[in-house]
mmCIF file of C-alpha atoms and ligand atoms in Angstrom:
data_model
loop_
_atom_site.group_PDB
_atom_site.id
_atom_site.type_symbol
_atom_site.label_atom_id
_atom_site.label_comp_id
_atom_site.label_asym_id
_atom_site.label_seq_id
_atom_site.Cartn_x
_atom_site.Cartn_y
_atom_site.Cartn_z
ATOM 1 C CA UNK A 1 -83.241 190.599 -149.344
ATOM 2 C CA UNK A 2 -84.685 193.009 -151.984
ATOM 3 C CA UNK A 3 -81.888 194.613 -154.293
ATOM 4 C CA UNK A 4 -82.181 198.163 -152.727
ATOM 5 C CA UNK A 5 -81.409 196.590 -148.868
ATOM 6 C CA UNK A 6 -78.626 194.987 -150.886
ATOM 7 C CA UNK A 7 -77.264 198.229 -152.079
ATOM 8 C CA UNK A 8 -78.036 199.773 -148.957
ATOM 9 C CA UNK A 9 -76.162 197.693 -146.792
ATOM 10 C CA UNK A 10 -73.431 197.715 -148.887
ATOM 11 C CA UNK A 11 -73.371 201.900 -148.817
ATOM 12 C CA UNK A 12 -73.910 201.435 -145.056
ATOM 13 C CA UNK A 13 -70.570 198.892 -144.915
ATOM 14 C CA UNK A 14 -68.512 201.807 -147.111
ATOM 15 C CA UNK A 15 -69.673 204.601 -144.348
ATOM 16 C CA UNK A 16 -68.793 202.270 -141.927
ATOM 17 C CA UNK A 17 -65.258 202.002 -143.399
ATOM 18 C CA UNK A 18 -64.761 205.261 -144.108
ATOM 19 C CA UNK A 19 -65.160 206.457 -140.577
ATOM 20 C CA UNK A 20 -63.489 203.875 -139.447
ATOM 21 C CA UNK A 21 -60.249 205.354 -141.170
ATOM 22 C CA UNK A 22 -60.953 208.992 -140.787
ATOM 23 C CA UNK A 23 -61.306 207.797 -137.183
ATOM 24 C CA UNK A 24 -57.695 206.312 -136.803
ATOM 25 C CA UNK A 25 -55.307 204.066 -138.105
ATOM 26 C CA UNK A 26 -54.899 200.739 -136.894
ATOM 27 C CA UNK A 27 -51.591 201.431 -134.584
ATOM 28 C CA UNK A 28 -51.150 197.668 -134.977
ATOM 29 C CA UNK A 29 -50.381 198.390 -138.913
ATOM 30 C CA UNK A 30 -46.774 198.215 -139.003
ATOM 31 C CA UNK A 31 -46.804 200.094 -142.638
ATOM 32 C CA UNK A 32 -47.604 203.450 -140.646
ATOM 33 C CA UNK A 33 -44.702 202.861 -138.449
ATOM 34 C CA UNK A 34 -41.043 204.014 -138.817
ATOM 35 C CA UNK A 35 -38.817 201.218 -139.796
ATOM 36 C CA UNK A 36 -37.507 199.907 -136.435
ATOM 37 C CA UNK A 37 -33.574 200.473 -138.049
ATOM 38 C CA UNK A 38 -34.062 204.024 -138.939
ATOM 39 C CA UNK A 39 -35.223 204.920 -135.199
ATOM 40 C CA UNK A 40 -32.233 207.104 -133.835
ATOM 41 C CA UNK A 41 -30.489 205.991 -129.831
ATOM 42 C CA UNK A 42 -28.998 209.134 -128.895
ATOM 43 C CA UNK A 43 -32.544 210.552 -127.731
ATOM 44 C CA UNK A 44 -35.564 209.199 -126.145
ATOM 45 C CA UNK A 45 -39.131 210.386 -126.340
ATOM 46 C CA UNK A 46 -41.312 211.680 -123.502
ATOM 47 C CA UNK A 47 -44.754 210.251 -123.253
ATOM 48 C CA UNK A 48 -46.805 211.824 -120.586
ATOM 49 C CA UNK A 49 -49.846 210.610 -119.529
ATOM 50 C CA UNK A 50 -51.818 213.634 -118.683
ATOM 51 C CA UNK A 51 -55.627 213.550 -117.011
ATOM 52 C CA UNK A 52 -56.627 215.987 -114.222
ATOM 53 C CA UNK A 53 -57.179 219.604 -115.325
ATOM 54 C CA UNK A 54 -56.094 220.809 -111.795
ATOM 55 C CA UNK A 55 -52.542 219.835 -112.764
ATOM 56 C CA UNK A 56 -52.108 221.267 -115.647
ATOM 57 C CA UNK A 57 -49.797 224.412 -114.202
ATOM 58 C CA UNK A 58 -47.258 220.950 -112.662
ATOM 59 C CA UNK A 59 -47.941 219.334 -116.013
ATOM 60 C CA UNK A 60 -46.776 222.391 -118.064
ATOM 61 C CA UNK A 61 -43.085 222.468 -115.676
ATOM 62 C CA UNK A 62 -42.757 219.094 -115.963
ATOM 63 C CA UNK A 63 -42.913 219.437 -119.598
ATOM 64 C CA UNK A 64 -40.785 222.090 -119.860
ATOM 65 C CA UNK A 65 -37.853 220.462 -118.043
ATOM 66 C CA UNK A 66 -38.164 217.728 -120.046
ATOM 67 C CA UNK A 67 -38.084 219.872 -123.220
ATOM 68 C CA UNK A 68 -34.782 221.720 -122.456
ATOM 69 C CA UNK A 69 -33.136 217.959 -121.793
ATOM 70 C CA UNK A 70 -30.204 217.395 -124.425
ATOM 71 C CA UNK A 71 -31.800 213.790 -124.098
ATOM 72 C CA UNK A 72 -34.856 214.521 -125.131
ATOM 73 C CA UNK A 73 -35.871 214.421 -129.154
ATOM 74 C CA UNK A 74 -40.056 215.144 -128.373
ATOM 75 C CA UNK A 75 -42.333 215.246 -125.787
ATOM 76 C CA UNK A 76 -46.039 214.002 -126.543
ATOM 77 C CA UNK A 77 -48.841 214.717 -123.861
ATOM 78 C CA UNK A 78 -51.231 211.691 -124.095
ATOM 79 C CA UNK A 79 -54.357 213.420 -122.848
ATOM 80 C CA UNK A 80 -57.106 210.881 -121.427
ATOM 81 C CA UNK A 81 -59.502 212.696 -119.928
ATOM 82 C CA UNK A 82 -62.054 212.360 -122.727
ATOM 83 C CA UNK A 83 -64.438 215.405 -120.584
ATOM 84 C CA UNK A 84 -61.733 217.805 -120.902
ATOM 85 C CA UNK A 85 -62.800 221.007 -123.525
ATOM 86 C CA UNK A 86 -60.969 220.814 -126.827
ATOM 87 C CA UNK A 87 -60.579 224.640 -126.106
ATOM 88 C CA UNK A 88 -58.596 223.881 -122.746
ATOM 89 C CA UNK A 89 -56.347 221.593 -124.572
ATOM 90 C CA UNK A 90 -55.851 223.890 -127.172
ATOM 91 C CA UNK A 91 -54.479 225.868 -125.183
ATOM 92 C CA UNK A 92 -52.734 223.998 -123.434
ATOM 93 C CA UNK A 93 -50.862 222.809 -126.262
ATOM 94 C CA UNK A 94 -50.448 226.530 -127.277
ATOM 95 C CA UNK A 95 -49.216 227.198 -123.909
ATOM 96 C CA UNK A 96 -46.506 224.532 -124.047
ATOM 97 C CA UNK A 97 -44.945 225.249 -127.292
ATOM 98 C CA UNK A 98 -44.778 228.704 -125.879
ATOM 99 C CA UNK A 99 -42.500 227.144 -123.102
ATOM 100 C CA UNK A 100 -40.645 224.480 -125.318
ATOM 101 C CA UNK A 101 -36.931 224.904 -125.294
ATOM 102 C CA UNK A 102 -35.079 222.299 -127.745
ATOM 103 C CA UNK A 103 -37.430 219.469 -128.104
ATOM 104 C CA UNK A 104 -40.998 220.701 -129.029
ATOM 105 C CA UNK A 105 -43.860 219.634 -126.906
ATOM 106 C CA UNK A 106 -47.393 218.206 -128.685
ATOM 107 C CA UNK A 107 -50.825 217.200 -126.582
ATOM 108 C CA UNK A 108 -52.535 214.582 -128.356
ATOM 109 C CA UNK A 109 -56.003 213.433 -127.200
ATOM 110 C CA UNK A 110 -56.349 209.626 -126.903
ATOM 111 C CA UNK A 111 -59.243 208.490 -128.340
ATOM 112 C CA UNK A 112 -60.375 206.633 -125.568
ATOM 113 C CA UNK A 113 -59.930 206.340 -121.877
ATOM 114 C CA UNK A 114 -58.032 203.029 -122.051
ATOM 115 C CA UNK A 115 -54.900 202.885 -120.064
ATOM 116 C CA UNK A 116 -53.842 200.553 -122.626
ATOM 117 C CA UNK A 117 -53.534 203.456 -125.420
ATOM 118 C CA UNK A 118 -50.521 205.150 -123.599
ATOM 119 C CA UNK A 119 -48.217 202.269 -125.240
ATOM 120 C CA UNK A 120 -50.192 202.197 -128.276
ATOM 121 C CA UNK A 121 -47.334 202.586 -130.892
ATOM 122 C CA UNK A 122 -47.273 206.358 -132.944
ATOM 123 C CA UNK A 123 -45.901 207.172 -136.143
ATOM 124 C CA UNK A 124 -44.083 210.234 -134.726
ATOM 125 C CA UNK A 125 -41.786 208.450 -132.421
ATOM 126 C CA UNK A 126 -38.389 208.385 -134.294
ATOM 127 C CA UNK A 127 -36.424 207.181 -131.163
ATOM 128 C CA UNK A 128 -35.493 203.885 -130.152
ATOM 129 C CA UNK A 129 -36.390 204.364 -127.085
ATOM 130 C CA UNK A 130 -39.276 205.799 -124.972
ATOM 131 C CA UNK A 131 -39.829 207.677 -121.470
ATOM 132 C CA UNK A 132 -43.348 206.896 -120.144
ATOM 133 C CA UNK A 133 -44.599 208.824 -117.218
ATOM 134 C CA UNK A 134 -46.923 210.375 -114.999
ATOM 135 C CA UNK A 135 -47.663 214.074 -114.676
ATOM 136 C CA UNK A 136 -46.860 214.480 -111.141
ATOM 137 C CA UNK A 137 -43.434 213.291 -111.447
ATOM 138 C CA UNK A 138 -40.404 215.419 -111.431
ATOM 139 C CA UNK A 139 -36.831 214.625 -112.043
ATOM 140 C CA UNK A 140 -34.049 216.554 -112.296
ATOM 141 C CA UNK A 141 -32.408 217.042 -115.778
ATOM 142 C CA UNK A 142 -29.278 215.194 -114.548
ATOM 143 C CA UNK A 143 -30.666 212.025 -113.669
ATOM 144 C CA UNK A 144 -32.824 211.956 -116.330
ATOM 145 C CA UNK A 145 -29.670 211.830 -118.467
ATOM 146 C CA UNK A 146 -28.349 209.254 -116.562
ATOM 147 C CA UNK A 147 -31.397 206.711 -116.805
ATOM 148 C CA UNK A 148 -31.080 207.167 -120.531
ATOM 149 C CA UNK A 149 -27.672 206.631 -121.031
ATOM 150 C CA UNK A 150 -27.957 203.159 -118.256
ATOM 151 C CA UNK A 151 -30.924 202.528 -120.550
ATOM 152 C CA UNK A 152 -28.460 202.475 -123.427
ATOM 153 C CA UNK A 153 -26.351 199.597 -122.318
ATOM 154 C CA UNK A 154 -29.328 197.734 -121.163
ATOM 155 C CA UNK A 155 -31.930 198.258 -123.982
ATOM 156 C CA UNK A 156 -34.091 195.281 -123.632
ATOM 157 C CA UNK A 157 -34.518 196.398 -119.973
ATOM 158 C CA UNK A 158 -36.884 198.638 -118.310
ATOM 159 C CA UNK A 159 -35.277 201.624 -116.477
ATOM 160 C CA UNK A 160 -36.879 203.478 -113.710
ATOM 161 C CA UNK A 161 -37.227 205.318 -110.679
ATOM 162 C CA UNK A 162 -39.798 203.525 -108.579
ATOM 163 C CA UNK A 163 -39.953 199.854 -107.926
ATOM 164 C CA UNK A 164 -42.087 197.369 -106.680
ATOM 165 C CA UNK A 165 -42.258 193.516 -106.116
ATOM 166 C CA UNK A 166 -44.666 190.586 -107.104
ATOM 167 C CA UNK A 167 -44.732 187.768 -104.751
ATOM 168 C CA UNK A 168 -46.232 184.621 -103.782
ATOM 169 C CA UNK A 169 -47.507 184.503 -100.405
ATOM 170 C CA UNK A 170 -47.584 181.110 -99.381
ATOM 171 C CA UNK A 171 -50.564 182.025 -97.185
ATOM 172 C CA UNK A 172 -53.155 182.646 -99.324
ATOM 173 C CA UNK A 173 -51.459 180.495 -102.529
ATOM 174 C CA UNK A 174 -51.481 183.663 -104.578
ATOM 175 C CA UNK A 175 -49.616 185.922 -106.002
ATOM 176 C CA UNK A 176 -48.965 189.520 -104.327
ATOM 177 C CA UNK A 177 -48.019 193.230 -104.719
ATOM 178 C CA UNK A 178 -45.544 194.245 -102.690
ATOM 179 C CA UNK A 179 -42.376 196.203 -101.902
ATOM 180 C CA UNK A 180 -39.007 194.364 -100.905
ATOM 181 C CA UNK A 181 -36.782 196.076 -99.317
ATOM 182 C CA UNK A 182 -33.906 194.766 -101.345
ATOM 183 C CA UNK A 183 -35.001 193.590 -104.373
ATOM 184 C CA UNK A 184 -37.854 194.446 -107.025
ATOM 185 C CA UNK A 185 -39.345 192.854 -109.992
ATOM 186 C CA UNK A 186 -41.542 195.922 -111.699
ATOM 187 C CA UNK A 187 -40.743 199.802 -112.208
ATOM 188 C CA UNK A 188 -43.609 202.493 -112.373
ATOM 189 C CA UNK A 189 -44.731 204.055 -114.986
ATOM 190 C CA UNK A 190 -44.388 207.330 -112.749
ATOM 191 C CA UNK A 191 -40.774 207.109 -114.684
ATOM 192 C CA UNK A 192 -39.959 204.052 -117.186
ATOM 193 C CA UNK A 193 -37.965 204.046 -120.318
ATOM 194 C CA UNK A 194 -38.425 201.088 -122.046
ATOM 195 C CA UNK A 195 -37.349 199.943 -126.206
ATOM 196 C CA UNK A 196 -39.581 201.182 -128.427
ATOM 197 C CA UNK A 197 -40.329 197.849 -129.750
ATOM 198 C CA UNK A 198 -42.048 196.983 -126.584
ATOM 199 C CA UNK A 199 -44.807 199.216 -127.395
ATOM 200 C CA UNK A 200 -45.769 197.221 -130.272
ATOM 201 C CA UNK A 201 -45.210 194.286 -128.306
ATOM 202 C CA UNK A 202 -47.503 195.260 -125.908
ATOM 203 C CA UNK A 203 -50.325 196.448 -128.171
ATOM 204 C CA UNK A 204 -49.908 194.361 -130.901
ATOM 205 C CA UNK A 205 -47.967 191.016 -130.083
ATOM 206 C CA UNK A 206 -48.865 187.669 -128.003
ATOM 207 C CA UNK A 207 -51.813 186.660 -129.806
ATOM 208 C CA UNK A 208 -55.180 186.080 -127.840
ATOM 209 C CA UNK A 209 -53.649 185.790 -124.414
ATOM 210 C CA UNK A 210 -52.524 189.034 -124.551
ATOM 211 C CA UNK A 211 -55.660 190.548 -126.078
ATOM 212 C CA UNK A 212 -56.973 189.015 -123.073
ATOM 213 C CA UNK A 213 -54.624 190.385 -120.527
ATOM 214 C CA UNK A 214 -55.053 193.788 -122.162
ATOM 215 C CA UNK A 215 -58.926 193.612 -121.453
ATOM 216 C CA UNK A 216 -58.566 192.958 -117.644
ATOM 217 C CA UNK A 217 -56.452 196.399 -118.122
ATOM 218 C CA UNK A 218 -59.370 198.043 -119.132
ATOM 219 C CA UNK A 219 -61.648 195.850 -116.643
ATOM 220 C CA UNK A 220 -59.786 196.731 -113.538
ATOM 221 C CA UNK A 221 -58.759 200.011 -114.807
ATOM 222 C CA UNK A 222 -55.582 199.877 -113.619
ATOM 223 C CA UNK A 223 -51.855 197.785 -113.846
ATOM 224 C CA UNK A 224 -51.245 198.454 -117.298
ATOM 225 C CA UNK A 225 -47.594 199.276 -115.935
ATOM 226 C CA UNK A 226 -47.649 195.681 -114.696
ATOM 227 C CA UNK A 227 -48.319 194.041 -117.875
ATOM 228 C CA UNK A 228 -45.906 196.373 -119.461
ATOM 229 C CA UNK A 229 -43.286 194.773 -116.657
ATOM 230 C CA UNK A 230 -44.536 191.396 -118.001
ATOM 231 C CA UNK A 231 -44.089 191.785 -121.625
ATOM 232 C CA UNK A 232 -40.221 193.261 -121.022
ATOM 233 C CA UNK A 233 -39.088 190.581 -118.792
ATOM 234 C CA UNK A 234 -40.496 188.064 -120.868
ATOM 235 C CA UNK A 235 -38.237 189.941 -123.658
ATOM 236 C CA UNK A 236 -35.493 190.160 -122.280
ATOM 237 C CA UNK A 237 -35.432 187.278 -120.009
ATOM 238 C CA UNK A 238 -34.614 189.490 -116.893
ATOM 239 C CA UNK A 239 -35.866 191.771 -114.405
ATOM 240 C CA UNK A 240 -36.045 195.948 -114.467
ATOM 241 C CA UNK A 241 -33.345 198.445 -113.544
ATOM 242 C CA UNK A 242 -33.622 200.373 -111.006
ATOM 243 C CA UNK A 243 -31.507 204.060 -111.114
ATOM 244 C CA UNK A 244 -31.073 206.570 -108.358
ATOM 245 C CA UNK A 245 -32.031 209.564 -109.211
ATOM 246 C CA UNK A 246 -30.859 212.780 -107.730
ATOM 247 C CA UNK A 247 -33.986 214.786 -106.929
ATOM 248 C CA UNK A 248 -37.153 212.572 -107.454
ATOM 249 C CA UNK A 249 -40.335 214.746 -106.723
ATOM 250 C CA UNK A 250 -43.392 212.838 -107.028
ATOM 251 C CA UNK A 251 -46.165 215.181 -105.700
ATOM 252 C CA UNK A 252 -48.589 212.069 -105.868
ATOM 253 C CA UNK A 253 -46.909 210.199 -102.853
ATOM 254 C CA UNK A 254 -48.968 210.378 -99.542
ATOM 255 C CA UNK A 255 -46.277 211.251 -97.538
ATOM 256 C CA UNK A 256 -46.008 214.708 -98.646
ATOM 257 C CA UNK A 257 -47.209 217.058 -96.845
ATOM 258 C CA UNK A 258 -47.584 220.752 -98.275
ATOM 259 C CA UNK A 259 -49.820 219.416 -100.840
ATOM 260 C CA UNK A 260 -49.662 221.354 -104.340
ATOM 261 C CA UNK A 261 -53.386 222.088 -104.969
ATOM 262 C CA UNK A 262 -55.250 219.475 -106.912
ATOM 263 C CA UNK A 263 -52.379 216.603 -107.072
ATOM 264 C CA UNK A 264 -53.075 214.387 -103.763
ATOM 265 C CA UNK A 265 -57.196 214.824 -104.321
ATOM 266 C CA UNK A 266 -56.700 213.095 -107.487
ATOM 267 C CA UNK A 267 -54.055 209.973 -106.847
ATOM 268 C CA UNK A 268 -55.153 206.926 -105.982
ATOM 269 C CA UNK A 269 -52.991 206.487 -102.999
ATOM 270 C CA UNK A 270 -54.490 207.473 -100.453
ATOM 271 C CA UNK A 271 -56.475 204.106 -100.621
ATOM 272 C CA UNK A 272 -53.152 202.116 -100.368
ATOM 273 C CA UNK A 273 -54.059 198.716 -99.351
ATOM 274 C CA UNK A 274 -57.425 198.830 -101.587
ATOM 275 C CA UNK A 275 -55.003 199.392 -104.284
ATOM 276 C CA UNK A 276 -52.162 197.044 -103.145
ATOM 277 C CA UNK A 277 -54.800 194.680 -103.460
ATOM 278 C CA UNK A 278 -56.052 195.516 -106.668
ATOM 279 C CA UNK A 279 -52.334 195.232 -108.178
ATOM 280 C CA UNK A 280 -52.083 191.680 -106.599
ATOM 281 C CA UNK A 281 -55.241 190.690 -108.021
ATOM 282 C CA UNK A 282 -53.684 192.031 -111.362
ATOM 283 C CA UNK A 283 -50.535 189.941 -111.138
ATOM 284 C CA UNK A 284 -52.945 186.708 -110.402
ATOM 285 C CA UNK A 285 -55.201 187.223 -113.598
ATOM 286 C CA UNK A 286 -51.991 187.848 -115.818
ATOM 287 C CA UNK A 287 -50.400 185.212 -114.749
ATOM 288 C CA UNK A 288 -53.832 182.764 -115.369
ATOM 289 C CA UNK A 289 -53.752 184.534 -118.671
ATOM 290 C CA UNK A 290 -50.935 184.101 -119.973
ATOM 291 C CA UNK A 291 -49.757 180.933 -118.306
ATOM 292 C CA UNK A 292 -46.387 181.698 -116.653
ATOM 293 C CA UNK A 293 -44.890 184.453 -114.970
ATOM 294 C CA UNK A 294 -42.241 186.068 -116.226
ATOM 295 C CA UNK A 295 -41.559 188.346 -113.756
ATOM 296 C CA UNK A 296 -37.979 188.826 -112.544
ATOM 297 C CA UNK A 297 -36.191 190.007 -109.269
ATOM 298 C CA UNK A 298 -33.617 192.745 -109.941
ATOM 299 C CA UNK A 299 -31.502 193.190 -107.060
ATOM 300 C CA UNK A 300 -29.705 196.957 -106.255
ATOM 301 C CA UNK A 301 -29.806 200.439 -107.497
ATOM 302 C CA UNK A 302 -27.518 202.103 -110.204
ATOM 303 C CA UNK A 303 -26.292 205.165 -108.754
ATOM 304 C CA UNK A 304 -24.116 207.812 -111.382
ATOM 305 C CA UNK A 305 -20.723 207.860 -109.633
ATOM 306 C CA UNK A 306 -17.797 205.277 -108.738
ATOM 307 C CA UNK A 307 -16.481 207.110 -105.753
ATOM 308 C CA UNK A 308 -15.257 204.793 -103.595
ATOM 309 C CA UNK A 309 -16.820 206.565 -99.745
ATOM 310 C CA UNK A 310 -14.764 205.050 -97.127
ATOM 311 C CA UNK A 311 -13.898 206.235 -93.669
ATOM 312 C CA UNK A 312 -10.873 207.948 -92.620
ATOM 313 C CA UNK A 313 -9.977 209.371 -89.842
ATOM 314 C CA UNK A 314 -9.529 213.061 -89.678
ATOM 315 C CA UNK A 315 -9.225 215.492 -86.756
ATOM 316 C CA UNK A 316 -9.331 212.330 -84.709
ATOM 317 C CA UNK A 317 -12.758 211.791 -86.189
ATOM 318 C CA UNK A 318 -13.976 208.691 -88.205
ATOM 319 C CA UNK A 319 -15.909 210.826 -90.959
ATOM 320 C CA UNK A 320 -16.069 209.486 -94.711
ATOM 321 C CA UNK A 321 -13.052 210.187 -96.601
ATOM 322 C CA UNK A 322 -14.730 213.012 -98.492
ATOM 323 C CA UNK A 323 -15.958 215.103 -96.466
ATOM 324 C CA UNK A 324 -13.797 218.402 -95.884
ATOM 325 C CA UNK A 325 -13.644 219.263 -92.587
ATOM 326 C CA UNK A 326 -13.414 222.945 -91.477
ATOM 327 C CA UNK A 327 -10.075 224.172 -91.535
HETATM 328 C C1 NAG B 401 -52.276 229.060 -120.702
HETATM 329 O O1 NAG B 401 -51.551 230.195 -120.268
HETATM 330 C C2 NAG B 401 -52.346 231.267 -119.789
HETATM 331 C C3 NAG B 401 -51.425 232.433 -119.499
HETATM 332 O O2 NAG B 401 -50.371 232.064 -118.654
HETATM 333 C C4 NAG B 401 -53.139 230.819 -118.576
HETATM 334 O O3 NAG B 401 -53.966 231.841 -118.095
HETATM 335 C C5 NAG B 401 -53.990 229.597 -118.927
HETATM 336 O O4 NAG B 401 -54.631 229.091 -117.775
HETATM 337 C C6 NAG B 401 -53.130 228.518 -119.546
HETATM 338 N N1 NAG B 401 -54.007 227.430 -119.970
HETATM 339 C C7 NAG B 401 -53.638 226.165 -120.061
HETATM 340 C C8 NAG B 401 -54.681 225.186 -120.425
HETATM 341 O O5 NAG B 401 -52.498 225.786 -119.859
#
């Protein structure tokens, strides 16, 4: 090699590097990172994962609510649609600090399409715990508050809204996704708080295997949520919890049926047993890839009051004990 290739690949090596960190940090470099004790538990931050233009106008209520929760410290919109004009989310982000009450709402444009970057850890989140979800989700204030504060006496735990189930089916040999009817083993990220820490966990911790399981995430585009369900019951040694909430509206569920425009054309559920089978085949490779399954059954729902609703007669009725009747 003469001594101007030399030089020349050694000028090339310093571009190289210095795009690489005007491009990004490494979110795996725990110096950029608030120290884990300084992170404050009486409010969470919101990650939403935002994608379809078409539901922007639900995106920008959902936001809102979220913003005017005493719960809530920040909101971050993880935009990864990478086709989307930097002018639209310009102003959407305009547009939603416009509507922020309290906790002030940011859009931040992931650098790739990877469904792995929504739990990529961020310098700006202070709390010690974080909200994932979807932007077709709704929840009222109230029982957002509550997850958070059943989150808080369970923080090693996942907390959510929507549950699911891994099996085996002794059929086939092989792992499944399904729904029990009385048990569950993963909540959606359509609603999940989860520590903090797990973030880094998931993007940064278990060595090759989980490099590896993170891969088939991008691969199969799709069960990030389940690996996130992995890494927190291998944590914590138990499954997720699942809380009642009081109004759940989750415009991306087939069932409903005055569709909001753009929402349903966009989910993936319409194809429900395509995808059921895609999430099984999900649980299979994690558990080849990391060599156990940590998965855990949770059994029951937290609901936000200790009423005790028994029957009693009244008017010669047997009506729960509640209930006033007319006088
Ligand atoms: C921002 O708000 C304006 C005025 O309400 C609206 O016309 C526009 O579509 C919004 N854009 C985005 C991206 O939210």
């Amino acid at each position: 090699m003469s001594p101007e290739s030399v030089l020349l690949s050694f000028f090339s090596l310093l571009l190289l590097l210095a795009v690489t960190v005007a491009g990004g940090r490494d979110p795996c470099d725990p110096t950029t990172l608030p120290d884990p004790r300084s992170l404050r538990s009486d409010q969470l931050t919101v990650l939403i994962n935002g994608y379809a233009e078409s539901r922007i106008p639900l995106l920008r209520s959902i936001a809102a609510a979220y913003s005017a929760s005493p719960s809530v410290a920040s909101i971050v919109v993880l935009w990864g649609n990478p086709s989307t004009p930097s002018q639209t989310l310009a102003q959407l982000s305009r547009n939603l600090s416009a509507t922020a009450s309290a906790a002030p709402i940011s859009v931040l444009r992931q650098r790739s399409d990877s469904l792995n970057s929504r739990f990529f850890p961020r310098p700006s989140i202070a709390t010690r715990a974080v909200l994932i979800c979807d932007d077709d989700v709704e929840i009222d204030a109230k029982s957002v508050d509550f997850a958070f504060r059943v989150w808080n006496s369970n923080r090693n735990r996942l907390v959510g809204f929507f549950a699911r189930s891994h099996d085996f089916d002794l059929a086939s040999r092989s792992w499944i996704y399904t729904v029990h009817p009385d048990k569950y083993s993963i909540v959606l990220t359509k609603f999940m708080i989860t520590r903090t820490e797990s973030l880094y966990q998931y993007s940064c911790g278990g060595g090759r295997p989980m490099a590896e399981a993170r891969a088939k995430v991008d691969q199969m585009r799709n069960c990030e949520d389940i690996l996130m369900n992995f890494v927190a019951a291998e944590e914590a040694s138990a499954g997720p919890i699942l809380v009642a909430a009081e109004r759940a509206r989750d415009w991306g569920d087939p069932r409903n049926e005055g569709r909001r425009e753009g929402v349903r054309e966009a989910g993936l559920s319409s194809r429900r047993s395509y995808h059921r089978k895609r999430r099984g085949d999900c649980i299979r490779e994690f558990h080849r890839i990391l060599g156990k399954m940590p998965l855990r059954y949770s059994y029951g729902k937290v609901v936000d009051s200790v009423g005790e609703q028994g029957l009693c007669w009244k008017a010669g009725k047997l009506v729960l004990c509640d209930r006033q009747l007319p006088a």
